XYZ file of C-alpha atoms in Angstrom:
338
model
C 136.973 112.626 63.311
C 135.406 110.372 60.674
C 133.322 107.330 61.612
C 136.025 104.724 60.931
C 138.563 106.670 62.966
C 136.027 106.833 65.786
C 135.568 103.068 65.731
C 139.321 102.480 65.822
C 139.955 105.022 68.583
C 139.535 102.589 71.482
C 138.585 99.086 72.521
C 135.834 99.685 75.093
C 132.408 98.424 74.022
C 128.917 99.111 75.307
C 126.967 95.997 74.287
C 123.225 95.832 73.555
C 121.670 92.354 73.511
C 118.158 92.041 72.118
C 115.289 89.685 72.852
C 114.372 86.739 70.644
C 114.094 83.484 72.553
C 116.482 80.718 71.506
C 118.086 82.984 68.904
C 119.541 84.846 71.868
C 122.162 82.108 72.154
C 123.866 83.969 69.296
C 124.757 86.662 71.843
C 127.309 84.254 73.307
C 129.058 83.978 69.954
C 129.077 87.764 69.575
C 130.762 88.143 72.962
C 133.342 85.544 71.950
C 134.045 87.426 68.697
C 134.509 90.723 70.519
C 136.846 89.254 73.113
C 138.841 87.417 70.445
C 139.509 90.783 68.787
C 140.729 92.307 72.028
C 137.693 94.416 72.871
C 136.684 95.113 76.463
C 132.963 95.064 77.218
C 132.436 97.827 79.786
C 128.621 97.928 79.940
C 125.704 95.712 78.891
C 122.010 96.271 78.382
C 119.726 93.383 77.595
C 116.128 92.412 77.105
C 114.615 88.958 77.691
C 117.173 86.410 76.440
C 119.593 89.309 76.055
C 119.117 90.052 79.747
C 119.895 86.424 80.563
C 123.140 86.368 78.547
C 124.194 89.861 79.625
C 123.614 89.144 83.297
C 125.363 85.785 83.209
C 128.317 87.357 81.370
C 128.636 90.221 83.854
C 128.546 87.687 86.693
C 131.539 85.894 85.132
C 129.649 82.652 84.523
C 129.214 82.664 80.753
C 131.601 79.709 80.092
C 129.625 77.506 82.484
C 126.327 78.632 80.988
C 127.653 77.998 77.477
C 128.698 74.466 78.401
C 125.234 73.779 79.799
C 123.211 75.052 76.830
C 125.459 73.257 74.339
C 124.624 69.961 76.031
C 120.848 70.458 75.924
C 118.918 68.283 73.500
C 115.218 68.383 72.681
C 114.244 66.117 75.588
C 116.275 68.206 78.054
C 114.429 71.304 76.875
C 111.057 69.604 77.338
C 112.051 68.672 80.893
C 112.658 72.349 81.653
C 109.050 73.218 80.829
C 107.010 73.598 84.011
C 103.352 73.992 83.103
C 101.119 75.953 85.455
C 97.358 76.460 85.494
C 97.755 80.162 86.257
C 95.569 82.398 84.045
C 98.536 84.787 83.754
C 100.846 82.399 81.925
C 101.370 78.822 80.835
C 104.795 78.333 82.453
C 106.557 79.458 85.621
C 110.152 79.173 84.325
C 111.175 78.044 87.811
C 113.393 75.206 86.538
C 115.368 77.558 84.287
C 115.692 80.107 87.084
C 116.920 77.396 89.466
C 119.703 76.601 87.008
C 120.644 80.264 86.709
C 120.631 80.571 90.502
C 123.038 77.637 90.742
C 125.400 79.594 88.481
C 125.253 83.145 89.851
C 123.662 82.838 93.301
C 121.823 85.829 94.764
C 124.189 88.496 93.413
C 123.030 92.109 93.126
C 123.280 94.034 89.859
C 125.311 96.778 91.545
C 127.885 94.180 92.631
C 128.560 92.900 89.110
C 131.937 93.475 87.479
C 130.392 95.763 84.830
C 127.213 97.903 84.753
C 124.155 95.976 83.570
C 120.708 97.228 82.588
C 117.834 94.813 82.014
C 114.527 95.980 80.599
C 111.042 94.816 81.561
C 107.540 96.170 80.887
C 105.118 97.258 83.594
C 101.618 96.284 82.478
C 99.985 98.515 85.100
C 101.704 101.764 84.141
C 102.298 100.660 80.530
C 105.932 101.709 80.450
C 109.477 100.364 80.412
C 111.209 99.484 83.660
C 115.013 99.532 83.757
C 116.718 97.371 86.355
C 120.164 98.787 87.216
C 120.261 97.670 90.852
C 118.733 94.985 93.026
C 118.735 91.179 92.639
C 120.033 90.126 89.216
C 117.843 87.036 88.954
C 114.693 89.004 89.720
C 115.563 91.459 86.958
C 116.238 88.641 84.493
C 113.032 86.833 85.406
C 110.937 89.973 84.880
C 112.603 90.730 81.547
C 111.897 87.257 80.106
C 108.227 86.888 81.113
C 106.604 86.613 77.667
C 102.968 87.701 78.158
C 100.605 84.734 78.237
C 103.475 82.239 78.121
C 105.625 82.853 81.219
C 103.949 84.174 84.350
C 104.740 87.809 85.225
C 106.708 89.130 88.191
C 104.749 91.103 90.781
C 106.900 93.791 92.388
C 104.952 96.149 94.600
C 102.145 97.522 92.436
C 104.006 96.598 89.257
C 103.099 93.639 87.072
C 106.282 93.025 85.083
C 106.549 91.157 81.793
C 109.011 90.793 78.919
C 110.779 94.041 78.018
C 110.410 93.128 74.356
C 106.811 94.275 74.559
C 108.092 97.878 74.355
C 111.854 97.752 73.832
C 113.317 94.541 72.376
C 116.670 96.216 71.595
C 117.498 98.557 74.522
C 120.084 100.856 72.930
C 119.160 103.964 74.901
C 120.644 102.765 78.235
C 124.012 102.393 76.495
C 123.998 105.832 74.870
C 124.994 107.247 78.243
C 127.786 104.683 78.790
C 130.479 107.365 78.822
C 133.383 104.957 79.325
C 132.605 103.159 76.068
C 134.337 104.012 72.804
C 131.464 102.634 70.729
C 128.158 100.789 70.926
C 127.575 97.309 69.482
C 123.964 96.154 69.187
C 122.807 92.610 68.440
C 119.341 92.288 66.920
C 118.184 88.659 66.928
C 114.771 89.423 65.406
C 116.118 90.917 62.178
C 114.077 90.868 58.982
C 115.588 89.186 55.918
C 114.439 89.677 52.296
C 113.832 85.931 52.011
C 113.549 83.296 54.746
C 116.991 81.922 55.558
C 117.858 78.865 57.646
C 120.538 78.443 60.256
C 122.338 75.869 58.123
C 122.414 78.227 55.130
C 124.113 80.972 57.137
C 126.734 78.870 58.882
C 130.079 78.694 57.034
C 130.135 75.270 55.365
C 133.813 75.213 54.493
C 134.886 75.198 58.126
C 134.687 71.904 59.982
C 135.054 72.202 63.743
C 134.336 70.166 66.818
C 131.126 72.196 67.129
C 129.881 71.165 63.668
C 126.962 68.770 63.440
C 126.788 65.850 61.051
C 123.991 65.679 58.489
C 122.494 62.797 60.468
C 122.292 65.032 63.535
C 120.647 67.797 61.494
C 118.130 65.349 60.034
C 117.440 63.951 63.483
C 116.726 67.396 64.913
C 114.436 68.209 62.013
C 112.477 65.016 62.638
C 112.356 65.752 66.339
C 111.292 69.313 65.590
C 108.186 67.905 63.919
C 107.607 65.603 66.883
C 107.985 68.498 69.307
C 105.433 70.388 67.241
C 102.949 67.583 67.832
C 103.728 67.493 71.552
C 103.473 71.273 71.754
C 100.083 71.292 70.040
C 98.665 68.630 72.356
C 100.177 70.338 75.408
C 98.564 73.583 74.317
C 95.225 71.794 74.326
C 95.847 70.839 77.942
C 96.695 74.435 78.820
C 93.547 75.637 77.104
C 91.471 73.288 79.274
C 87.945 72.394 78.273
C 86.170 73.704 75.191
C 83.676 76.522 75.203
C 80.850 74.092 75.858
C 82.661 72.477 78.763
C 83.634 69.407 76.741
C 86.937 68.277 75.258
C 87.311 69.294 71.592
C 88.139 65.882 70.085
C 87.716 67.149 66.522
C 90.562 69.617 66.954
C 92.818 66.877 68.290
C 91.965 64.779 65.223
C 92.914 67.731 63.016
C 96.282 67.866 64.769
C 96.894 64.217 63.908
C 95.735 64.602 60.301
C 97.902 67.703 59.817
C 101.079 65.914 60.864
C 103.971 67.203 58.781
C 102.349 70.618 58.408
C 102.830 73.558 60.717
C 100.300 73.437 63.538
C 99.342 76.898 64.684
C 98.621 76.291 68.336
C 97.802 79.129 70.696
C 101.416 79.075 71.852
C 102.599 79.448 68.243
C 100.246 82.351 67.687
C 101.447 84.178 70.796
C 105.147 83.679 70.101
C 104.958 84.446 66.372
C 102.881 87.574 66.997
C 105.311 88.679 69.680
C 108.231 88.023 67.305
C 106.710 90.172 64.566
C 106.062 93.026 66.971
C 109.587 92.852 68.390
C 111.127 92.836 64.913
C 109.245 95.998 63.964
C 110.083 97.747 67.237
C 113.763 96.829 66.933
C 113.908 98.527 63.525
C 112.550 101.734 65.066
C 115.063 101.559 67.916
C 117.960 101.181 65.465
C 116.662 104.091 63.382
C 116.268 106.302 66.453
C 119.577 105.419 68.112
C 121.898 103.978 65.434
C 124.636 101.869 67.077
C 128.200 102.065 65.811
C 128.084 98.376 64.892
C 124.857 96.460 64.263
C 124.912 92.659 64.162
C 121.707 91.166 62.792
C 120.520 87.590 63.267
C 117.590 86.831 60.911
C 114.550 85.774 62.871
C 113.908 82.931 60.415
C 117.016 80.956 61.481
C 115.014 79.125 64.138
C 111.855 79.313 66.182
C 111.698 81.099 69.503
C 111.528 77.844 71.482
C 114.284 75.787 69.751
C 116.566 75.955 72.758
C 118.213 72.650 71.840
C 120.150 74.351 68.997
C 122.522 76.281 71.222
C 125.770 75.023 69.735
C 124.962 76.119 66.185
C 123.350 79.391 67.240
C 126.492 80.333 69.169
C 128.579 79.561 66.082
C 126.238 81.688 63.989
C 126.572 84.615 66.378
C 130.361 84.347 66.243
C 130.329 84.120 62.436
C 127.990 87.080 61.834
C 129.781 89.178 64.446
C 133.104 88.541 62.738
C 131.578 89.598 59.419
C 130.077 92.780 60.857
C 133.249 93.747 62.714
C 135.379 93.063 59.654
C 133.183 95.352 57.570
C 133.378 98.197 60.065
C 136.875 97.650 61.470
C 138.914 95.748 58.850
C 142.209 96.617 60.524
C 141.324 94.616 63.642
C 141.448 90.863 63.074
C 140.259 88.074 65.298
C 143.040 86.133 67.016
C 140.924 82.975 67.258
C 139.476 80.532 64.789
C 135.914 79.257 64.569
């Protein structure tokens, strides 16, 4: 059987959702594209934001989650940040987890409608940890704990952090999904030859209710700069006092003078470094376990923390998924419009 015949032999999909912060919203659009073409998702593995979307989907609450993230603006996102003075991370993520709990409750992974695997990293044993049973929210929380940014989960002797540290695109758990006809993987930390923006990738000829006006785009760009200033100052608070026990006023003055330029705060350095590492690891995972269909979201489309861009990122995921599926399975068309 040739490859194309294999892809057209059934409609059951094992779905792999990678890590990548806000870019993970694109996973929602991919799921919409698959369902619009009549595919049945029979298993999901996810890491970090992919674990969030995969778990919410398996719990049957993705429409509610989608509605919520599409309503978030920059101020709403800032309100979700809960700073902690813990040396193990800058944020607790308790406000986000409270929202997820309001959606799915205390459901167990083994009670979900489809099998779900979430991936975390155990810092003590320096290895991957796969969650395939137990509380869903605990598994999601462990998988999304970016080292140094979100506090880890302590489970017995394990200290669990973001699965992207070792496996940002967990294809291997889906290789054994025997009920699936093929594997679809979504890499949201993909390299691109040249930096590409979200607006450049979105189809411009299609105007929908989800489209933003140019004024809205300009507003978000202005607010993005403002958030950068807030983030830099907040990072100073997290860092505490300077090495000599005194506040570093000169650095704060540099932040003000550099307005309009990118300010490389400690948070930026952690997230960008983590992004680069995940992108490289994802390439190795794809090379080692090539999925039947690979959907790639360039990591330059937005920053890890731009969670107020959910509406457009979902549209991008739907658009790029349609393109990838059309290339691999041209005989199967979507029955829905953008």
